[in-house]
Amino acid sequence: MHKKIALIRGDGIGPEIVSSAVRVLDKIASVFNHDFTFVEAPMGGNAIDTFGEPLPQSTIDTCLSSDAVLLGAVGGKKWDSLPGVLRPESGLLGIRKAMKVYSNIRPAVLYPSLKNRSPLRDDIAEKGFDLVIVRELTGGIYFGERGYRKGKFGREAFDTECYSEIEIERIVRSAFEIALTRSGKVTSIDKANVLESSRLWRYVFHEVAQDYPNVSTEDMLVDNAAMQLAKNPAQFDVIVTSNMFGDILSDLSSALTGSIGLLPSASLGDSTVGIYEPVHGSAPDLSPNTANPLGTILSAAMMLQYSFDMVSEADSVKSAVQQTLNRGFRTADIFSDGNILCSTSDITDKILQFIK
Ligand code: IPM
Ligand code: MG
C-alpha cells in the first residue's frame, strides 16, 4: 500500500525522535511490502526562524494532502518571549484546528517491566493499569475568547472555556466507540460543581450514553480524578474530558507509567487523516542522542492502526518495543540498575531488530 506521511520534526529533541520513528516505518514498509513516502512540513520554532511564523500555509497544505502527519515536539526557550500568536505552540494548536482533529487519544499503560520506574507505591504499581484518555482537542479554553483589558485594579487578562453541544457530543461518541473495543467503561471528567460548561458536558455525556447501553458510565470531578489516578489508576478504562483537563491528566498518567517519554497519542477527526505525536514536549535541555524515542515510535504504531488500518504492522511495532524493554534496553529516563543504557539511536536499532 502506498501512503504519504507529512513529517513535522519540530524543535529540541523533535528531529531525533521523528528520525527514529521514520526508521521504524521504513522497516515496516520493507517487511510488509508497503511504500511510505515522507514529506517535510516545518512548524514551530524552526519555522519562526525560517519563515517568520510558526505555521506556514504551505505546512497546512502539505498536511492536509497527506495520509497522516507524524509530529515530534515544538518549542524552546529561544521563542518563549514572543507574543502568544507567534509562539511555536500556537503552530501546534493551529495545525490541530486546521486538520479538525478534535479527538486526542492518549493511552497510558504501566508495562510490567517498568513497574519499578513508576512513582506509584509498590502495592499500587503491582496491580498495573491500562487506560486511555480521550481528550477534546480543538475547543474549550485553548480556543475560546481571550484577551487583555483594563479592569478596576489595572490590567486584566482572560481566557474563556466554551463548549457547544456538537463539540461535546462528537468527542464523547469517540470515547464510547473506543470503550466498545475495550472493557466497556467510560469515565467522564469535569468540574460540574462549579462550571456551566461542565454541566452541559455532563448532560450531553449522558444523552450520548443512551446509544451505548453496553458501556457503563461514571462522572468524576477533575480534582477527585487527579487523586484517584494517583491512588488507584487500575479503576479506569476510558476517560473522556475537555482540552485542558485532558492536557493535565495525561501528563499525570504518563508519569505513572515510569516516564513521559513512553506515551504516544493519536489525534483524529471525522476522516482517517490524523496527527500522531508523543505526549511529551521538546525537552531542549537534553543532550543530543539521549532522548527516549518510544513515545514517537508508538505514535507511529497508532498511525499504522488508525489511519492506515494496518493492524498486524502496528502490532509488530508494539511487540518490538515490548521485547526491547523486556530485554533491559533502556534510555536514561527509564534506566535502572542492571539495564543496558542506550542512546536514542541504539534503542531504535534494537527495535528494528525485533521487527520481522
Ligand atoms: C500537549 C502539549 C500541548 C498542549 C502544548 C505544547 C501546547 O502540552 O500536547 O499535551 O497543551 O496541548
Ligand atoms: Mg500537555
GROMACS .gro file of C-alpha atoms and ligand atoms in nm:
model
  369
    1MET     CA    1   0.000   0.000   0.000
    2HIS     CA    2   0.126   0.350  -0.076
    3LYS     CA    3   0.096   0.619   0.192
    4LYS     CA    4   0.219   0.976   0.209
    5ILE     CA    5   0.328   1.087   0.556
    6ALA     CA    6   0.396   1.450   0.646
    7LEU     CA    7   0.679   1.497   0.897
    8ILE     CA    8   0.668   1.784   1.142
    9ARG     CA    9   1.005   1.730   1.307
   10GLY     CA   10   0.980   2.038   1.530
   11ASP     CA   11   1.235   2.166   1.780
   12GLY     CA   12   1.460   2.035   2.060
   13ILE     CA   13   1.454   1.654   2.059
   14GLY     CA   14   1.177   1.658   1.793
   15PRO     CA   15   1.403   1.590   1.491
   16GLU     CA   16   1.583   1.299   1.663
   17ILE     CA   17   1.273   1.116   1.778
   18VAL     CA   18   1.097   1.166   1.444
   19SER     CA   19   1.403   1.019   1.267
   20SER     CA   20   1.380   0.714   1.492
   21ALA     CA   21   1.012   0.666   1.409
   22VAL     CA   22   1.084   0.709   1.036
   23ARG     CA   23   1.345   0.433   1.056
   24VAL     CA   24   1.082   0.209   1.215
   25LEU     CA   25   0.825   0.296   0.948
   26ASP     CA   26   1.083   0.226   0.674
   27LYS     CA   27   1.148  -0.114   0.826
   28ILE     CA   28   0.774  -0.188   0.842
   29ALA     CA   29   0.743  -0.084   0.477
   30SER     CA   30   1.014  -0.326   0.373
   31VAL     CA   31   0.893  -0.619   0.586
   32PHE     CA   32   0.525  -0.580   0.495
   33ASN     CA   33   0.579  -0.458   0.140
   34HIS     CA   34   0.440  -0.108   0.165
   35ASP     CA   35   0.559   0.214   0.010
   36PHE     CA   36   0.575   0.508   0.252
   37THR     CA   37   0.688   0.846   0.123
   38PHE     CA   38   0.776   1.126   0.362
   39VAL     CA   39   0.733   1.498   0.305
   40GLU     CA   40   0.875   1.769   0.526
   41ALA     CA   41   0.632   2.010   0.695
   42PRO     CA   42   0.818   2.272   0.902
   43MET     CA   43   0.640   2.400   1.211
   44GLY     CA   44   0.726   2.558   1.547
   45GLY     CA   45   1.039   2.748   1.644
   46ASN     CA   46   1.237   2.639   1.338
   47ALA     CA   47   0.954   2.767   1.115
   48ILE     CA   48   0.961   3.100   1.303
   49ASP     CA   49   1.334   3.126   1.231
   50THR     CA   50   1.299   3.036   0.862
   51PHE     CA   51   0.959   3.176   0.764
   52GLY     CA   52   0.882   3.428   1.038
   53GLU     CA   53   0.574   3.233   1.151
   54PRO     CA   54   0.519   2.908   1.344
   55LEU     CA   55   0.275   2.751   1.096
   56PRO     CA   56   0.329   2.848   0.731
   57GLN     CA   57   0.034   2.792   0.496
   58SER     CA   58   0.250   2.552   0.293
   59THR     CA   59   0.276   2.326   0.600
   60ILE     CA   60  -0.101   2.323   0.643
   61ASP     CA   61  -0.139   2.235   0.272
   62THR     CA   62   0.120   1.956   0.294
   63CYS     CA   63  -0.051   1.806   0.600
   64LEU     CA   64  -0.399   1.828   0.450
   65SER     CA   65  -0.282   1.650   0.134
   66SER     CA   66  -0.109   1.366   0.323
   67ASP     CA   67  -0.248   1.038   0.458
   68ALA     CA   68  -0.117   1.114   0.808
   69VAL     CA   69   0.110   1.351   0.998
   70LEU     CA   70   0.393   1.244   1.229
   71LEU     CA   71   0.495   1.517   1.472
   72GLY     CA   72   0.789   1.536   1.715
   73ALA     CA   73   0.757   1.830   1.953
   74VAL     CA   74   0.782   2.207   1.929
   75GLY     CA   75   0.902   2.493   2.147
   76GLY     CA   76   1.208   2.612   2.334
   77LYS     CA   77   1.343   2.897   2.543
   78LYS     CA   78   1.454   3.091   2.237
   79TRP     CA   79   1.093   3.161   2.139
   80ASP     CA   80   0.940   3.191   2.490
   81SER     CA   81   0.917   3.568   2.496
   82LEU     CA   82   0.733   3.603   2.165
   83PRO     CA   83   0.369   3.716   2.179
   84GLY     CA   84   0.113   3.431   2.205
   85VAL     CA   85   0.017   3.404   1.838
   86LEU     CA   86   0.381   3.387   1.729
   87ARG     CA   87   0.491   3.118   1.974
   88PRO     CA   88   0.577   2.768   1.847
   89GLU     CA   89   0.283   2.627   2.049
   90SER     CA   90   0.036   2.833   1.851
   91GLY     CA   91   0.157   2.644   1.542
   92LEU     CA   92   0.065   2.320   1.716
   93LEU     CA   93  -0.282   2.445   1.809
   94GLY     CA   94  -0.319   2.583   1.455
   95ILE     CA   95  -0.241   2.255   1.281
   96ARG     CA   96  -0.478   2.064   1.512
   97LYS     CA   97  -0.753   2.311   1.430
   98ALA     CA   98  -0.676   2.322   1.055
   99MET     CA   99  -0.691   1.942   1.038
  100LYS     CA  100  -1.007   1.935   1.253
  101VAL     CA  101  -0.862   1.661   1.476
  102TYR     CA  102  -1.091   1.702   1.773
  103SER     CA  103  -1.027   1.364   1.933
  104ASN     CA  104  -0.692   1.315   2.103
  105ILE     CA  105  -0.638   0.955   2.211
  106ARG     CA  106  -0.369   0.909   2.476
  107PRO     CA  107  -0.323   0.553   2.602
  108ALA     CA  108  -0.126   0.506   2.924
  109VAL     CA  109  -0.012   0.156   3.012
  110LEU     CA  110   0.209   0.052   3.301
  111TYR     CA  111   0.427  -0.220   3.147
  112PRO     CA  112   0.526  -0.499   3.390
  113SER     CA  113   0.895  -0.447   3.301
  114LEU     CA  114   0.875  -0.081   3.408
  115LYS     CA  115   0.688  -0.115   3.738
  116ASN     CA  116   0.999  -0.025   3.933
  117ARG     CA  117   1.025   0.304   3.740
  118SER     CA  118   0.674   0.414   3.833
  119PRO     CA  119   0.648   0.666   4.119
  120LEU     CA  120   0.349   0.466   4.247
  121ARG     CA  121   0.379   0.274   4.575
  122ASP     CA  122   0.467  -0.092   4.510
  123ASP     CA  123   0.125  -0.234   4.602
  124ILE     CA  124  -0.047   0.010   4.361
  125ALA     CA  125   0.206  -0.040   4.081
  126GLU     CA  126   0.173  -0.417   4.127
  127LYS     CA  127  -0.187  -0.402   4.001
  128GLY     CA  128  -0.071  -0.226   3.681
  129PHE     CA  129  -0.307  -0.017   3.469
  130ASP     CA  130  -0.415   0.019   3.110
  131LEU     CA  131  -0.622   0.329   3.046
  132VAL     CA  132  -0.687   0.565   2.760
  133ILE     CA  133  -0.755   0.934   2.787
  134VAL     CA  134  -0.977   1.075   2.515
  135ARG     CA  135  -0.907   1.447   2.525
  136GLU     CA  136  -1.112   1.706   2.336
  137LEU     CA  137  -0.851   1.885   2.122
  138THR     CA  138  -0.994   2.169   1.917
  139GLY     CA  139  -1.221   2.353   2.160
  140GLY     CA  140  -1.254   2.476   2.516
  141ILE     CA  141  -1.031   2.730   2.685
  142TYR     CA  142  -0.747   2.672   2.437
  143PHE     CA  143  -0.957   2.828   2.162
  144GLY     CA  144  -1.211   3.043   2.348
  145GLU     CA  145  -1.240   3.417   2.357
  146ARG     CA  146  -0.934   3.573   2.517
  147GLY     CA  147  -0.760   3.900   2.562
  148TYR     CA  148  -0.637   4.181   2.779
  149ARG     CA  149  -0.844   4.466   2.909
  150LYS     CA  150  -0.827   4.744   3.161
  151GLY     CA  151  -1.002   4.638   3.478
  152LYS     CA  152  -1.090   4.809   3.803
  153PHE     CA  153  -0.750   4.726   3.952
  154GLY     CA  154  -0.533   4.764   3.643
  155ARG     CA  155  -0.457   4.524   3.358
  156GLU     CA  156  -0.660   4.203   3.336
  157ALA     CA  157  -0.622   3.901   3.112
  158PHE     CA  158  -0.889   3.643   3.041
  159ASP     CA  159  -0.942   3.310   2.862
  160THR     CA  160  -1.283   3.152   2.816
  161GLU     CA  161  -1.397   2.791   2.842
  162CYS     CA  162  -1.683   2.741   2.596
  163TYR     CA  163  -1.817   2.412   2.460
  164SER     CA  164  -2.100   2.363   2.215
  165GLU     CA  165  -2.324   2.056   2.230
  166ILE     CA  166  -2.186   1.937   1.899
  167GLU     CA  167  -1.827   1.954   2.020
  168ILE     CA  168  -1.914   1.758   2.333
  169GLU     CA  169  -2.124   1.503   2.152
  170ARG     CA  170  -1.861   1.408   1.895
  171ILE     CA  171  -1.577   1.366   2.147
  172VAL     CA  172  -1.796   1.170   2.386
  173ARG     CA  173  -1.907   0.947   2.099
  174SER     CA  174  -1.548   0.870   2.007
  175ALA     CA  175  -1.482   0.770   2.369
  176PHE     CA  176  -1.782   0.534   2.366
  177GLU     CA  177  -1.665   0.379   2.038
  178ILE     CA  178  -1.322   0.314   2.192
  179ALA     CA  179  -1.486   0.168   2.505
  180LEU     CA  180  -1.670  -0.084   2.285
  181THR     CA  181  -1.332  -0.224   2.180
  182ARG     CA  182  -1.210  -0.244   2.542
  183SER     CA  183  -1.361  -0.338   2.876
  184GLY     CA  184  -1.664  -0.114   2.824
  185LYS     CA  185  -1.643   0.164   3.082
  186VAL     CA  186  -1.622   0.539   3.026
  187THR     CA  187  -1.544   0.791   3.299
  188SER     CA  188  -1.633   1.148   3.205
  189ILE     CA  189  -1.424   1.402   3.393
  190ASP     CA  190  -1.549   1.755   3.450
  191LYS     CA  191  -1.590   2.029   3.709
  192ALA     CA  192  -1.970   2.030   3.707
  193ASN     CA  193  -1.990   2.150   4.068
  194VAL     CA  194  -1.857   2.487   3.951
  195LEU     CA  195  -1.852   2.531   3.572
  196GLU     CA  196  -2.154   2.580   3.348
  197SER     CA  197  -1.962   2.433   3.052
  198SER     CA  198  -1.903   2.118   3.259
  199ARG     CA  199  -2.273   2.090   3.341
  200LEU     CA  200  -2.357   2.091   2.971
  201TRP     CA  201  -2.073   1.841   2.916
  202ARG     CA  202  -2.221   1.605   3.174
  203TYR     CA  203  -2.573   1.638   3.033
  204VAL     CA  204  -2.461   1.560   2.677
  205PHE     CA  205  -2.242   1.273   2.800
  206HIS     CA  206  -2.547   1.100   2.946
  207GLU     CA  207  -2.759   1.172   2.639
  208VAL     CA  208  -2.500   1.004   2.416
  209ALA     CA  209  -2.464   0.717   2.669
  210GLN     CA  210  -2.819   0.609   2.587
  211ASP     CA  211  -2.692   0.496   2.245
  212TYR     CA  212  -2.437   0.268   2.417
  213PRO     CA  213  -2.637   0.054   2.662
  214ASN     CA  214  -2.349  -0.195   2.697
  215VAL     CA  215  -2.097   0.061   2.812
  216SER     CA  216  -2.102   0.156   3.179
  217THR     CA  217  -2.063   0.522   3.266
  218GLU     CA  218  -1.931   0.726   3.552
  219ASP     CA  219  -1.889   1.100   3.620
  220MET     CA  220  -1.594   1.225   3.818
  221LEU     CA  221  -1.487   1.574   3.921
  222VAL     CA  222  -1.142   1.661   3.793
  223ASP     CA  223  -0.986   1.723   4.134
  224ASN     CA  224  -1.105   1.385   4.256
  225ALA     CA  225  -0.989   1.228   3.927
  226ALA     CA  226  -0.634   1.353   3.987
  227MET     CA  227  -0.643   1.193   4.332
  228GLN     CA  228  -0.794   0.868   4.204
  229LEU     CA  229  -0.532   0.841   3.930
  230ALA     CA  230  -0.259   0.862   4.191
  231LYS     CA  231  -0.430   0.624   4.437
  232ASN     CA  232  -0.588   0.364   4.214
  233PRO     CA  233  -0.530   0.407   3.840
  234ALA     CA  234  -0.642   0.049   3.774
  235GLN     CA  235  -1.006   0.158   3.824
  236PHE     CA  236  -1.003   0.348   3.491
  237ASP     CA  237  -1.058   0.222   3.141
  238VAL     CA  238  -1.161   0.504   2.904
  239ILE     CA  239  -1.152   0.863   3.031
  240VAL     CA  240  -1.318   1.140   2.831
  241THR     CA  241  -1.253   1.501   2.916
  242SER     CA  242  -1.205   1.857   2.796
  243ASN     CA  243  -0.896   2.001   2.629
  244MET     CA  244  -0.734   2.148   2.939
  245PHE     CA  245  -0.827   1.876   3.188
  246GLY     CA  246  -0.704   1.619   2.935
  247ASP     CA  247  -0.374   1.802   2.896
  248ILE     CA  248  -0.313   1.795   3.270
  249LEU     CA  249  -0.437   1.444   3.345
  250SER     CA  250  -0.244   1.292   3.055
  251ASP     CA  251   0.084   1.424   3.195
  252LEU     CA  252  -0.006   1.276   3.532
  253SER     CA  253  -0.096   0.938   3.378
  254SER     CA  254   0.221   0.933   3.175
  255ALA     CA  255   0.437   0.999   3.478
  256LEU     CA  256   0.272   0.699   3.648
  257THR     CA  257   0.393   0.472   3.364
  258GLY     CA  258   0.753   0.549   3.452
  259SER     CA  259   0.835   0.821   3.202
  260ILE     CA  260   0.652   1.074   2.992
  261GLY     CA  261   0.887   0.965   2.712
  262LEU     CA  262   0.683   0.648   2.662
  263LEU     CA  263   0.343   0.789   2.580
  264PRO     CA  264   0.206   0.808   2.226
  265SER     CA  265  -0.101   0.988   2.100
  266ALA     CA  266  -0.331   0.995   1.801
  267SER     CA  267  -0.543   1.294   1.705
  268LEU     CA  268  -0.833   1.223   1.474
  269GLY     CA  269  -1.140   1.395   1.339
  270ASP     CA  270  -1.407   1.262   1.107
  271SER     CA  271  -1.160   1.135   0.845
  272THR     CA  272  -0.877   0.884   0.875
  273VAL     CA  273  -0.610   1.153   0.837
  274GLY     CA  274  -0.464   1.203   1.182
  275ILE     CA  275  -0.177   1.368   1.365
  276TYR     CA  276   0.047   1.133   1.563
  277GLU     CA  277   0.275   1.276   1.829
  278PRO     CA  278   0.426   1.180   2.163
  279VAL     CA  279   0.264   1.334   2.470
  280HIS     CA  280   0.591   1.493   2.588
  281GLY     CA  281   0.745   1.823   2.484
  282SER     CA  282   1.064   1.925   2.303
  283ALA     CA  283   1.298   1.883   2.607
  284PRO     CA  284   1.553   2.132   2.469
  285ASP     CA  285   1.794   2.073   2.760
  286LEU     CA  286   1.856   1.704   2.685
  287SER     CA  287   2.196   1.618   2.539
  288PRO     CA  288   2.194   1.504   2.175
  289ASN     CA  289   2.104   1.140   2.112
  290THR     CA  290   1.979   1.070   2.466
  291ALA     CA  291   1.603   1.120   2.430
  292ASN     CA  292   1.356   0.835   2.457
  293PRO     CA  293   1.204   0.776   2.111
  294LEU     CA  294   0.948   0.517   2.226
  295GLY     CA  295   0.656   0.762   2.258
  296THR     CA  296   0.709   0.869   1.897
  297ILE     CA  297   0.764   0.514   1.772
  298LEU     CA  298   0.444   0.404   1.948
  299SER     CA  299   0.269   0.706   1.791
  300ALA     CA  300   0.379   0.572   1.452
  301ALA     CA  301   0.223   0.239   1.554
  302MET     CA  302  -0.104   0.421   1.625
  303MET     CA  303  -0.078   0.579   1.279
  304LEU     CA  304  -0.046   0.236   1.119
  305GLN     CA  305  -0.352   0.120   1.311
  306TYR     CA  306  -0.588   0.418   1.298
  307SER     CA  307  -0.502   0.595   0.972
  308PHE     CA  308  -0.386   0.302   0.755
  309ASP     CA  309  -0.581   0.013   0.908
  310MET     CA  310  -0.256  -0.188   0.922
  311VAL     CA  311  -0.324  -0.381   1.239
  312SER     CA  312  -0.054  -0.651   1.205
  313GLU     CA  313   0.203  -0.386   1.123
  314ALA     CA  314   0.105  -0.185   1.432
  315ASP     CA  315   0.119  -0.500   1.647
  316SER     CA  316   0.464  -0.575   1.512
  317VAL     CA  317   0.593  -0.232   1.625
  318LYS     CA  318   0.431  -0.263   1.968
  319SER     CA  319   0.571  -0.610   2.019
  320ALA     CA  320   0.921  -0.496   1.912
  321VAL     CA  321   0.903  -0.218   2.173
  322GLN     CA  322   0.793  -0.471   2.437
  323GLN     CA  323   1.075  -0.710   2.354
  324THR     CA  324   1.329  -0.429   2.364
  325LEU     CA  325   1.211  -0.326   2.710
  326ASN     CA  326   1.184  -0.686   2.832
  327ARG     CA  327   1.548  -0.745   2.740
  328GLY     CA  328   1.651  -0.449   2.953
  329PHE     CA  329   1.747  -0.197   2.684
  330ARG     CA  330   1.666   0.148   2.822
  331THR     CA  331   1.722   0.514   2.752
  332ALA     CA  332   1.835   0.723   3.050
  333ASP     CA  333   1.483   0.829   3.158
  334ILE     CA  334   1.378   0.466   3.223
  335PHE     CA  335   1.715   0.321   3.320
  336SER     CA  336   1.758   0.119   3.643
  337ASP     CA  337   2.049  -0.086   3.778
  338GLY     CA  338   2.106  -0.396   3.570
  339ASN     CA  339   1.966  -0.243   3.249
  340ILE     CA  340   2.164  -0.170   2.935
  341LEU     CA  341   2.185   0.206   2.882
  342CYS     CA  342   2.100   0.304   2.524
  343SER     CA  343   2.115   0.624   2.324
  344THR     CA  344   1.821   0.730   2.105
  345SER     CA  345   1.975   0.563   1.802
  346ASP     CA  346   2.086   0.249   1.993
  347ILE     CA  347   1.738   0.174   2.124
  348THR     CA  348   1.597   0.235   1.777
  349ASP     CA  349   1.847  -0.021   1.636
  350LYS     CA  350   1.721  -0.275   1.891
  351ILE     CA  351   1.359  -0.216   1.797
  352LEU     CA  352   1.440  -0.257   1.427
  353GLN     CA  353   1.597  -0.596   1.502
  354PHE     CA  354   1.274  -0.719   1.658
  355ILE     CA  355   1.057  -0.623   1.359
  356LYS     CA  356   1.040  -0.927   1.138
  357IPM     C1  357   0.033   1.860   2.471
  357IPM     C2  358   0.112   1.984   2.495
  357IPM     C3  359   0.047   2.100   2.420
  357IPM     C4  360  -0.096   2.112   2.469
  357IPM     C5  361   0.124   2.233   2.432
  357IPM     C6  362   0.268   2.220   2.388
  357IPM     C7  363   0.055   2.342   2.356
  357IPM     O1  364   0.122   2.010   2.631
  357IPM     O2  365   0.018   1.820   2.353
  357IPM     O3  366  -0.013   1.800   2.569
  357IPM     O4  367  -0.120   2.174   2.573
  357IPM     O5  368  -0.184   2.059   2.402
  358MG      MG  369   0.049   1.853   2.754
   0.00000   0.00000   0.00000
